[in-house]
Amino acid sequence: VADYFSIVAASIKNFGVKFTIKLRAGAEGFFEEVLRRTFSGIPYEVCRHMSIQTLFAKSDVVISPVSTVLFESLIMGRPTVFVALSDVHYRLGSEFLPYVGDGLALARTEQELMDEMILLMKSYDERVRLAEGAKRCVVENYLFDGQSAHRIADAIRVLVKK
């Protein structure tokens, strides 16, 4: 975890940006000490009660290991870096791999994470490209029409008839 934060801190230190992190309940003590040491001299904010929608709305880039945050950032149309520094995280996040390059950037190594962070901070066009790709991936692959229960019920009826 400390290495992950060190990479982020090294990536943003010369860009005059603020790092914002939302900690899960109960994780404050350990993470706050790591953040204090790692981001010394770099502006950062720890959010505890801010909704993910509010946090994303004020963020230029989202970085996350495999979690629901990746899917939520695609839904919100945010340029996102999927951090999979271990094979375990890569395999756990395999459902997101089809979106890499279009709506999502992938960092498999510390250097790739740093490169992606720097690219996204330097290039407004790249942030826009990823954000548009994220929106397109969600529209093309998921339905948010309030009818999913009806589709499931119809599929069950078809299976029962067989």
CSV table of N, CA and C in Angstrom, one decimal:
chain,number,residue,atom,x,y,z
A,1,VAL,N,0.8,-1.2,0.0
A,1,VAL,CA,0.0,0.0,0.0
A,1,VAL,C,0.9,1.3,0.0
A,2,ALA,N,1.9,1.3,0.8
A,2,ALA,CA,2.8,2.4,0.9
A,2,ALA,C,3.5,2.7,-0.5
A,3,ASP,N,3.8,1.6,-1.1
A,3,ASP,CA,4.5,1.7,-2.5
A,3,ASP,C,3.5,2.3,-3.5
A,4,TYR,N,2.3,1.9,-3.4
A,4,TYR,CA,1.2,2.4,-4.3
A,4,TYR,C,1.1,3.9,-4.1
A,5,PHE,N,1.0,4.4,-2.9
A,5,PHE,CA,0.9,5.8,-2.6
A,5,PHE,C,2.1,6.5,-3.0
A,6,SER,N,3.3,5.9,-2.8
A,6,SER,CA,4.6,6.6,-3.2
A,6,SER,C,4.6,6.8,-4.7
A,7,ILE,N,4.1,5.9,-5.5
A,7,ILE,CA,4.1,6.1,-6.9
A,7,ILE,C,3.2,7.2,-7.3
A,8,VAL,N,2.0,7.3,-6.7
A,8,VAL,CA,1.1,8.3,-6.9
A,8,VAL,C,1.7,9.7,-6.5
A,9,ALA,N,2.3,9.7,-5.3
A,9,ALA,CA,2.9,11.0,-4.9
A,9,ALA,C,4.0,11.4,-5.8
A,10,ALA,N,4.9,10.5,-6.3
A,10,ALA,CA,5.9,10.9,-7.2
A,10,ALA,C,5.4,11.4,-8.5
A,11,SER,N,4.3,10.8,-8.9
A,11,SER,CA,3.7,11.2,-10.2
A,11,SER,C,3.1,12.6,-10.2
A,12,ILE,N,2.5,13.0,-9.1
A,12,ILE,CA,1.8,14.2,-9.1
A,12,ILE,C,2.5,15.4,-8.5
A,13,LYS,N,3.7,15.1,-7.9
A,13,LYS,CA,4.4,16.2,-7.1
A,13,LYS,C,4.7,17.4,-7.9
A,14,ASN,N,4.9,17.3,-9.2
A,14,ASN,CA,5.3,18.5,-10.0
A,14,ASN,C,4.2,19.1,-10.8
A,15,PHE,N,2.9,18.7,-10.5
A,15,PHE,CA,1.8,19.1,-11.3
A,15,PHE,C,0.9,20.1,-10.5
A,16,GLY,N,1.1,20.3,-9.2
A,16,GLY,CA,0.3,21.2,-8.5
A,16,GLY,C,-1.2,20.8,-8.3
A,17,VAL,N,-1.4,19.4,-8.2
A,17,VAL,CA,-2.7,18.9,-8.1
A,17,VAL,C,-2.9,18.4,-6.7
A,18,LYS,N,-4.1,18.1,-6.3
A,18,LYS,CA,-4.4,17.6,-5.0
A,18,LYS,C,-4.9,16.1,-5.1
A,19,PHE,N,-4.4,15.3,-4.3
A,19,PHE,CA,-4.8,13.9,-4.2
A,19,PHE,C,-5.9,13.7,-3.2
A,20,THR,N,-7.0,13.1,-3.7
A,20,THR,CA,-8.1,12.8,-2.8
A,20,THR,C,-8.3,11.4,-2.7
A,21,ILE,N,-8.5,10.9,-1.5
A,21,ILE,CA,-8.8,9.4,-1.2
A,21,ILE,C,-10.0,9.3,-0.3
A,22,LYS,N,-10.8,8.3,-0.7
A,22,LYS,CA,-11.9,7.9,0.2
A,22,LYS,C,-11.6,6.6,0.9
A,23,LEU,N,-11.4,6.7,2.2
A,23,LEU,CA,-11.1,5.5,3.0
A,23,LEU,C,-12.3,4.8,3.5
A,24,ARG,N,-12.2,3.5,3.5
A,24,ARG,CA,-13.3,2.7,4.1
A,24,ARG,C,-13.3,2.9,5.6
A,25,ALA,N,-14.5,2.8,6.2
A,25,ALA,CA,-14.6,2.9,7.6
A,25,ALA,C,-13.7,1.9,8.3
A,26,GLY,N,-13.0,2.3,9.3
A,26,GLY,CA,-12.1,1.5,10.1
A,26,GLY,C,-10.6,1.5,9.6
A,27,ALA,N,-10.4,2.1,8.4
A,27,ALA,CA,-9.0,2.0,7.8
A,27,ALA,C,-8.2,3.3,8.1
A,28,GLU,N,-8.8,4.2,8.9
A,28,GLU,CA,-8.3,5.6,9.0
A,28,GLU,C,-6.9,5.6,9.6
A,29,GLY,N,-6.7,4.9,10.8
A,29,GLY,CA,-5.4,5.0,11.5
A,29,GLY,C,-4.2,4.7,10.7
A,30,PHE,N,-4.1,3.5,10.1
A,30,PHE,CA,-3.0,3.1,9.4
A,30,PHE,C,-2.8,3.9,8.1
A,31,PHE,N,-3.8,4.1,7.4
A,31,PHE,CA,-3.7,4.9,6.1
A,31,PHE,C,-3.3,6.3,6.3
A,32,GLU,N,-3.9,6.9,7.4
A,32,GLU,CA,-3.6,8.3,7.6
A,32,GLU,C,-2.1,8.6,7.9
A,33,GLU,N,-1.5,7.7,8.6
A,33,GLU,CA,-0.1,7.8,8.9
A,33,GLU,C,0.7,7.6,7.6
A,34,VAL,N,0.4,6.6,6.8
A,34,VAL,CA,1.1,6.4,5.5
A,34,VAL,C,0.9,7.6,4.6
A,35,LEU,N,-0.3,8.2,4.6
A,35,LEU,CA,-0.6,9.3,3.7
A,35,LEU,C,0.2,10.6,4.2
A,36,ARG,N,0.3,10.8,5.5
A,36,ARG,CA,1.0,11.9,6.1
A,36,ARG,C,2.5,11.8,5.7
A,37,ARG,N,3.1,10.7,5.8
A,37,ARG,CA,4.5,10.5,5.4
A,37,ARG,C,4.7,10.6,3.9
A,38,THR,N,3.9,10.0,3.2
A,38,THR,CA,4.1,9.9,1.7
A,38,THR,C,3.8,11.2,1.0
A,39,PHE,N,2.7,11.9,1.4
A,39,PHE,CA,2.3,13.1,0.7
A,39,PHE,C,2.8,14.3,1.4
A,40,SER,N,3.9,14.2,2.2
A,40,SER,CA,4.5,15.4,2.9
A,40,SER,C,4.8,16.4,1.8
A,41,GLY,N,4.3,17.6,1.9
A,41,GLY,CA,4.5,18.7,0.9
A,41,GLY,C,3.6,18.6,-0.3
A,42,ILE,N,2.8,17.6,-0.4
A,42,ILE,CA,1.9,17.5,-1.6
A,42,ILE,C,0.4,17.6,-1.0
A,43,PRO,N,-0.4,18.5,-1.6
A,43,PRO,CA,-1.7,18.6,-1.1
A,43,PRO,C,-2.5,17.3,-1.2
A,44,TYR,N,-3.2,16.9,-0.2
A,44,TYR,CA,-4.1,15.7,-0.2
A,44,TYR,C,-5.2,15.9,0.7
A,45,GLU,N,-6.3,15.1,0.5
A,45,GLU,CA,-7.5,15.2,1.3
A,45,GLU,C,-8.0,13.8,1.5
A,46,VAL,N,-8.4,13.5,2.7
A,46,VAL,CA,-9.0,12.3,3.1
A,46,VAL,C,-10.5,12.5,3.2
A,47,CYS,N,-11.3,11.8,2.4
A,47,CYS,CA,-12.8,11.9,2.5
A,47,CYS,C,-13.3,10.7,3.2
A,48,ARG,N,-14.2,11.0,4.2
A,48,ARG,CA,-14.8,9.9,4.9
A,48,ARG,C,-16.3,9.8,4.6
A,49,HIS,N,-17.0,10.9,4.5
A,49,HIS,CA,-18.4,10.9,4.3
A,49,HIS,C,-18.9,11.4,3.0
A,50,MET,N,-18.0,11.7,2.1
A,50,MET,CA,-18.5,12.2,0.8
A,50,MET,C,-19.0,11.1,-0.1
A,51,SER,N,-20.1,11.3,-0.8
A,51,SER,CA,-20.6,10.2,-1.7
A,51,SER,C,-19.6,10.0,-2.8
A,52,ILE,N,-19.6,8.9,-3.4
A,52,ILE,CA,-18.7,8.5,-4.5
A,52,ILE,C,-19.0,9.4,-5.7
A,53,GLN,N,-20.3,9.7,-5.9
A,53,GLN,CA,-20.7,10.6,-7.0
A,53,GLN,C,-20.1,12.0,-6.8
A,54,THR,N,-20.1,12.5,-5.6
A,54,THR,CA,-19.6,13.9,-5.4
A,54,THR,C,-18.1,13.8,-5.5
A,55,LEU,N,-17.4,12.8,-5.0
A,55,LEU,CA,-16.0,12.7,-5.2
A,55,LEU,C,-15.6,12.6,-6.7
A,56,PHE,N,-16.3,11.8,-7.4
A,56,PHE,CA,-16.0,11.6,-8.9
A,56,PHE,C,-16.2,13.0,-9.6
A,57,ALA,N,-17.3,13.6,-9.2
A,57,ALA,CA,-17.6,14.9,-9.9
A,57,ALA,C,-16.5,15.9,-9.8
A,58,LYS,N,-15.8,15.9,-8.7
A,58,LYS,CA,-14.7,16.9,-8.5
A,58,LYS,C,-13.3,16.3,-8.8
A,59,SER,N,-13.3,15.1,-9.4
A,59,SER,CA,-12.0,14.5,-9.7
A,59,SER,C,-11.7,14.5,-11.2
A,60,ASP,N,-10.5,14.8,-11.6
A,60,ASP,CA,-10.1,14.8,-13.0
A,60,ASP,C,-9.7,13.4,-13.5
A,61,VAL,N,-9.2,12.6,-12.5
A,61,VAL,CA,-8.8,11.2,-12.8
A,61,VAL,C,-9.1,10.3,-11.6
A,62,VAL,N,-9.5,9.1,-11.9
A,62,VAL,CA,-9.7,8.1,-10.9
A,62,VAL,C,-8.7,7.0,-11.0
A,63,ILE,N,-8.1,6.6,-9.9
A,63,ILE,CA,-7.2,5.5,-9.9
A,63,ILE,C,-7.7,4.5,-8.9
A,64,SER,N,-7.7,3.2,-9.2
A,64,SER,CA,-8.2,2.2,-8.3
A,64,SER,C,-7.7,0.8,-8.7
A,65,PRO,N,-7.4,0.0,-7.6
A,65,PRO,CA,-7.3,-1.4,-7.9
A,65,PRO,C,-8.6,-2.0,-8.2
A,66,VAL,N,-8.7,-3.3,-8.4
A,66,VAL,CA,-10.0,-3.9,-8.7
A,66,VAL,C,-11.0,-3.7,-7.5
A,67,SER,N,-12.1,-3.1,-7.8
A,67,SER,CA,-13.2,-2.8,-6.9
A,67,SER,C,-14.4,-2.3,-7.7
A,68,THR,N,-15.5,-2.1,-7.0
A,68,THR,CA,-16.6,-1.5,-7.6
A,68,THR,C,-16.4,-0.1,-8.1
A,69,VAL,N,-15.3,0.5,-7.6
A,69,VAL,CA,-14.9,1.9,-8.0
A,69,VAL,C,-14.7,1.9,-9.5
A,70,LEU,N,-14.1,0.9,-10.0
A,70,LEU,CA,-13.8,0.9,-11.5
A,70,LEU,C,-15.1,0.9,-12.3
A,71,PHE,N,-16.1,0.1,-11.9
A,71,PHE,CA,-17.4,0.2,-12.6
A,71,PHE,C,-18.1,1.5,-12.4
A,72,GLU,N,-18.1,2.0,-11.1
A,72,GLU,CA,-18.7,3.3,-10.8
A,72,GLU,C,-18.1,4.4,-11.6
A,73,SER,N,-16.8,4.4,-11.8
A,73,SER,CA,-16.1,5.4,-12.5
A,73,SER,C,-16.5,5.4,-14.0
A,74,LEU,N,-16.6,4.2,-14.6
A,74,LEU,CA,-17.1,4.0,-16.0
A,74,LEU,C,-18.5,4.6,-16.1
A,75,ILE,N,-19.4,4.3,-15.2
A,75,ILE,CA,-20.7,4.8,-15.2
A,75,ILE,C,-20.7,6.4,-15.2
A,76,MET,N,-19.8,6.9,-14.3
A,76,MET,CA,-19.8,8.4,-14.2
A,76,MET,C,-19.0,9.0,-15.3
A,77,GLY,N,-18.4,8.2,-16.2
A,77,GLY,CA,-17.7,8.8,-17.3
A,77,GLY,C,-16.4,9.5,-16.9
A,78,ARG,N,-15.7,8.9,-16.0
A,78,ARG,CA,-14.4,9.5,-15.5
A,78,ARG,C,-13.2,8.8,-16.1
A,79,PRO,N,-12.2,9.5,-16.5
A,79,PRO,CA,-11.0,8.8,-17.0
A,79,PRO,C,-10.4,8.1,-15.8
A,80,THR,N,-10.1,6.8,-16.0
A,80,THR,CA,-9.8,5.9,-14.9
A,80,THR,C,-8.6,5.0,-15.2
A,81,VAL,N,-7.7,4.8,-14.2
A,81,VAL,CA,-6.6,3.9,-14.3
A,81,VAL,C,-6.9,2.7,-13.4
A,82,PHE,N,-7.0,1.6,-14.0
A,82,PHE,CA,-7.1,0.3,-13.3
A,82,PHE,C,-5.7,-0.1,-12.9
A,83,VAL,N,-5.5,-0.2,-11.6
A,83,VAL,CA,-4.1,-0.5,-11.1
A,83,VAL,C,-4.2,-2.0,-10.7
A,84,ALA,N,-3.4,-2.8,-11.4
A,84,ALA,CA,-3.3,-4.3,-11.2
A,84,ALA,C,-1.8,-4.6,-11.1
A,85,LEU,N,-1.2,-4.3,-10.0
A,85,LEU,CA,0.2,-4.5,-9.9
A,85,LEU,C,0.5,-6.0,-9.5
A,86,SER,N,-0.5,-6.7,-9.2
A,86,SER,CA,-0.3,-8.1,-8.9
A,86,SER,C,-1.1,-9.0,-9.9
A,87,ASP,N,-0.7,-10.2,-10.1
A,87,ASP,CA,-1.5,-11.1,-11.0
A,87,ASP,C,-2.9,-11.3,-10.4
A,88,VAL,N,-2.9,-11.4,-9.1
A,88,VAL,CA,-4.2,-11.6,-8.4
A,88,VAL,C,-5.2,-10.5,-8.7
A,89,HIS,N,-4.8,-9.2,-8.6
A,89,HIS,CA,-5.6,-8.1,-8.9
A,89,HIS,C,-6.0,-8.1,-10.4
A,90,TYR,N,-5.1,-8.5,-11.3
A,90,TYR,CA,-5.3,-8.5,-12.7
A,90,TYR,C,-6.4,-9.5,-13.0
A,91,ARG,N,-6.3,-10.7,-12.4
A,91,ARG,CA,-7.3,-11.8,-12.7
A,91,ARG,C,-8.6,-11.4,-12.1
A,92,LEU,N,-8.6,-10.8,-10.9
A,92,LEU,CA,-9.9,-10.4,-10.2
A,92,LEU,C,-10.6,-9.3,-11.1
A,93,GLY,N,-9.8,-8.5,-11.8
A,93,GLY,CA,-10.4,-7.4,-12.6
A,93,GLY,C,-10.6,-7.8,-14.0
A,94,SER,N,-10.5,-9.1,-14.4
A,94,SER,CA,-10.6,-9.5,-15.8
A,94,SER,C,-11.9,-9.0,-16.5
A,95,GLU,N,-12.9,-8.8,-15.7
A,95,GLU,CA,-14.2,-8.3,-16.3
A,95,GLU,C,-14.0,-6.9,-16.9
A,96,PHE,N,-12.9,-6.1,-16.4
A,96,PHE,CA,-12.7,-4.8,-16.9
A,96,PHE,C,-11.7,-4.7,-18.1
A,97,LEU,N,-11.1,-5.8,-18.4
A,97,LEU,CA,-10.1,-5.8,-19.5
A,97,LEU,C,-10.6,-5.4,-20.8
A,98,PRO,N,-11.8,-5.8,-21.2
A,98,PRO,CA,-12.3,-5.4,-22.5
A,98,PRO,C,-12.4,-3.8,-22.7
A,99,TYR,N,-12.4,-3.1,-21.6
A,99,TYR,CA,-12.5,-1.6,-21.7
A,99,TYR,C,-11.1,-0.9,-21.7
A,100,VAL,N,-10.1,-1.7,-21.5
A,100,VAL,CA,-8.7,-1.1,-21.4
A,100,VAL,C,-8.4,-0.6,-22.8
A,101,GLY,N,-7.9,0.7,-22.8
A,101,GLY,CA,-7.6,1.3,-24.1
A,101,GLY,C,-8.7,2.2,-24.6
A,102,ASP,N,-9.9,1.9,-24.2
A,102,ASP,CA,-11.1,2.7,-24.7
A,102,ASP,C,-11.6,3.6,-23.5
A,103,GLY,N,-12.1,2.9,-22.5
A,103,GLY,CA,-12.7,3.7,-21.4
A,103,GLY,C,-11.8,3.6,-20.1
A,104,LEU,N,-10.7,2.9,-20.2
A,104,LEU,CA,-10.0,2.6,-19.0
A,104,LEU,C,-8.5,2.4,-19.4
A,105,ALA,N,-7.6,3.0,-18.6
A,105,ALA,CA,-6.2,2.7,-18.7
A,105,ALA,C,-5.8,1.6,-17.7
A,106,LEU,N,-4.8,0.8,-18.1
A,106,LEU,CA,-4.3,-0.3,-17.2
A,106,LEU,C,-2.9,0.0,-16.8
A,107,ALA,N,-2.6,-0.2,-15.5
A,107,ALA,CA,-1.2,-0.1,-15.0
A,107,ALA,C,-0.9,-1.4,-14.4
A,108,ARG,N,0.0,-2.2,-15.0
A,108,ARG,CA,0.4,-3.5,-14.4
A,108,ARG,C,1.7,-3.4,-13.6
A,109,THR,N,2.5,-2.3,-13.8
A,109,THR,CA,3.7,-2.1,-13.1
A,109,THR,C,3.7,-0.7,-12.5
A,110,GLU,N,4.7,-0.5,-11.6
A,110,GLU,CA,4.8,0.8,-11.0
A,110,GLU,C,5.1,1.8,-12.0
A,111,GLN,N,6.0,1.5,-13.0
A,111,GLN,CA,6.3,2.5,-14.1
A,111,GLN,C,5.1,2.8,-14.9
A,112,GLU,N,4.3,1.8,-15.2
A,112,GLU,CA,3.1,2.0,-16.0
A,112,GLU,C,2.1,2.9,-15.3
A,113,LEU,N,2.0,2.7,-14.0
A,113,LEU,CA,1.1,3.6,-13.2
A,113,LEU,C,1.6,5.0,-13.2
A,114,MET,N,2.9,5.2,-13.0
A,114,MET,CA,3.5,6.6,-13.1
A,114,MET,C,3.3,7.2,-14.5
A,115,ASP,N,3.6,6.4,-15.5
A,115,ASP,CA,3.4,6.9,-16.9
A,115,ASP,C,2.0,7.3,-17.2
A,116,GLU,N,1.0,6.5,-16.8
A,116,GLU,CA,-0.4,6.8,-17.0
A,116,GLU,C,-0.8,8.0,-16.2
A,117,MET,N,-0.4,8.1,-15.0
A,117,MET,CA,-0.7,9.3,-14.2
A,117,MET,C,-0.2,10.6,-14.9
A,118,ILE,N,1.1,10.6,-15.3
A,118,ILE,CA,1.7,11.7,-15.9
A,118,ILE,C,1.0,12.1,-17.2
A,119,LEU,N,0.7,11.1,-18.0
A,119,LEU,CA,0.0,11.3,-19.3
A,119,LEU,C,-1.3,12.0,-19.1
A,120,LEU,N,-2.1,11.4,-18.1
A,120,LEU,CA,-3.4,12.0,-17.9
A,120,LEU,C,-3.4,13.4,-17.3
A,121,MET,N,-2.4,13.7,-16.5
A,121,MET,CA,-2.3,15.0,-15.9
A,121,MET,C,-1.8,16.0,-17.0
A,122,LYS,N,-1.0,15.6,-17.9
A,122,LYS,CA,-0.5,16.5,-19.0
A,122,LYS,C,-1.5,16.7,-20.1
A,123,SER,N,-2.3,15.7,-20.4
A,123,SER,CA,-3.1,15.7,-21.6
A,123,SER,C,-4.6,15.7,-21.3
A,124,TYR,N,-5.2,16.9,-21.5
A,124,TYR,CA,-6.6,17.0,-21.4
A,124,TYR,C,-7.3,16.2,-22.5
A,125,ASP,N,-6.7,16.1,-23.7
A,125,ASP,CA,-7.3,15.3,-24.7
A,125,ASP,C,-7.4,13.8,-24.4
A,126,GLU,N,-6.4,13.3,-23.7
A,126,GLU,CA,-6.4,11.9,-23.3
A,126,GLU,C,-7.4,11.7,-22.2
A,127,ARG,N,-7.6,12.6,-21.3
A,127,ARG,CA,-8.6,12.5,-20.3
A,127,ARG,C,-10.0,12.5,-20.9
A,128,VAL,N,-10.2,13.3,-21.9
A,128,VAL,CA,-11.5,13.4,-22.6
A,128,VAL,C,-11.7,12.1,-23.4
A,129,ARG,N,-10.7,11.6,-24.0
A,129,ARG,CA,-10.8,10.3,-24.8
A,129,ARG,C,-11.2,9.2,-23.9
A,130,LEU,N,-10.6,9.0,-22.7
A,130,LEU,CA,-10.9,8.0,-21.8
A,130,LEU,C,-12.3,8.2,-21.2
A,131,ALA,N,-12.7,9.4,-20.9
A,131,ALA,CA,-14.0,9.7,-20.4
A,131,ALA,C,-15.1,9.3,-21.4
A,132,GLU,N,-14.9,9.7,-22.6
A,132,GLU,CA,-15.9,9.4,-23.7
A,132,GLU,C,-16.0,7.9,-23.9
A,133,GLY,N,-14.8,7.2,-23.9
A,133,GLY,CA,-14.8,5.7,-24.0
A,133,GLY,C,-15.5,5.1,-22.8
A,134,ALA,N,-15.3,5.6,-21.6
A,134,ALA,CA,-16.0,5.0,-20.5
A,134,ALA,C,-17.5,5.1,-20.7
A,135,LYS,N,-18.0,6.2,-21.1
A,135,LYS,CA,-19.5,6.4,-21.3
A,135,LYS,C,-19.9,5.4,-22.4
A,136,ARG,N,-19.2,5.3,-23.5
A,136,ARG,CA,-19.5,4.4,-24.6
A,136,ARG,C,-19.6,3.0,-24.1
A,137,CYS,N,-18.6,2.5,-23.3
A,137,CYS,CA,-18.5,1.2,-22.8
A,137,CYS,C,-19.8,0.8,-22.0
A,138,VAL,N,-20.2,1.8,-21.2
A,138,VAL,CA,-21.4,1.5,-20.3
A,138,VAL,C,-22.6,1.4,-21.2
A,139,VAL,N,-22.8,2.4,-22.1
A,139,VAL,CA,-24.0,2.4,-23.0
A,139,VAL,C,-24.1,1.1,-23.8
A,140,GLU,N,-22.9,0.7,-24.3
A,140,GLU,CA,-22.9,-0.5,-25.2
A,140,GLU,C,-23.0,-1.8,-24.5
A,141,ASN,N,-22.7,-1.9,-23.2
A,141,ASN,CA,-22.6,-3.2,-22.5
A,141,ASN,C,-23.5,-3.3,-21.4
A,142,TYR,N,-24.2,-2.3,-20.9
A,142,TYR,CA,-25.1,-2.4,-19.8
A,142,TYR,C,-26.3,-1.6,-20.0
A,143,LEU,N,-27.4,-2.1,-19.4
A,143,LEU,CA,-28.7,-1.4,-19.5
A,143,LEU,C,-29.1,-0.9,-18.1
A,144,PHE,N,-29.4,0.4,-18.1
A,144,PHE,CA,-29.9,1.0,-16.8
A,144,PHE,C,-31.3,1.5,-17.1
A,145,ASP,N,-32.2,0.6,-17.4
A,145,ASP,CA,-33.6,1.0,-17.8
A,145,ASP,C,-34.6,0.6,-16.8
A,146,GLY,N,-34.2,0.1,-15.6
A,146,GLY,CA,-35.2,-0.3,-14.6
A,146,GLY,C,-36.0,-1.5,-14.9
A,147,GLN,N,-35.6,-2.3,-16.0
A,147,GLN,CA,-36.3,-3.4,-16.4
A,147,GLN,C,-35.6,-4.8,-16.2
A,148,SER,N,-34.5,-4.7,-15.5
A,148,SER,CA,-33.7,-6.0,-15.3
A,148,SER,C,-34.5,-7.1,-14.6
A,149,ALA,N,-35.3,-6.8,-13.7
A,149,ALA,CA,-36.1,-7.8,-13.0
A,149,ALA,C,-37.1,-8.5,-14.0
A,150,HIS,N,-37.6,-7.7,-14.9
A,150,HIS,CA,-38.5,-8.3,-15.9
A,150,HIS,C,-37.7,-9.2,-16.9
A,151,ARG,N,-36.5,-8.8,-17.3
A,151,ARG,CA,-35.7,-9.6,-18.2
A,151,ARG,C,-35.3,-10.9,-17.5
A,152,ILE,N,-35.0,-10.9,-16.2
A,152,ILE,CA,-34.7,-12.1,-15.4
A,152,ILE,C,-35.9,-13.0,-15.3
A,153,ALA,N,-37.1,-12.4,-15.0
A,153,ALA,CA,-38.3,-13.2,-14.9
A,153,ALA,C,-38.6,-13.9,-16.2
A,154,ASP,N,-38.4,-13.1,-17.3
A,154,ASP,CA,-38.7,-13.7,-18.7
A,154,ASP,C,-37.7,-14.9,-18.9
A,155,ALA,N,-36.5,-14.7,-18.6
A,155,ALA,CA,-35.5,-15.8,-18.8
A,155,ALA,C,-35.8,-17.0,-18.0
A,156,ILE,N,-36.3,-16.8,-16.7
A,156,ILE,CA,-36.7,-17.9,-15.9
A,156,ILE,C,-37.9,-18.6,-16.5
A,157,ARG,N,-38.9,-17.9,-17.0
A,157,ARG,CA,-40.1,-18.5,-17.6
A,157,ARG,C,-39.6,-19.4,-18.8
A,158,VAL,N,-38.7,-18.9,-19.6
A,158,VAL,CA,-38.2,-19.6,-20.8
A,158,VAL,C,-37.6,-20.9,-20.3
A,159,LEU,N,-36.8,-20.8,-19.3
A,159,LEU,CA,-36.1,-22.0,-18.7
A,159,LEU,C,-37.1,-23.0,-18.2
A,160,VAL,N,-38.1,-22.5,-17.5
A,160,VAL,CA,-39.1,-23.4,-16.9
A,160,VAL,C,-39.9,-24.2,-18.0
A,161,LYS,N,-40.2,-23.5,-19.1
A,161,LYS,CA,-40.9,-24.1,-20.2
A,161,LYS,C,-40.1,-25.2,-20.8
A,162,LYS,N,-38.8,-25.2,-20.8
A,162,LYS,CA,-37.9,-26.2,-21.4
A,162,LYS,C,-38.0,-27.4,-20.5
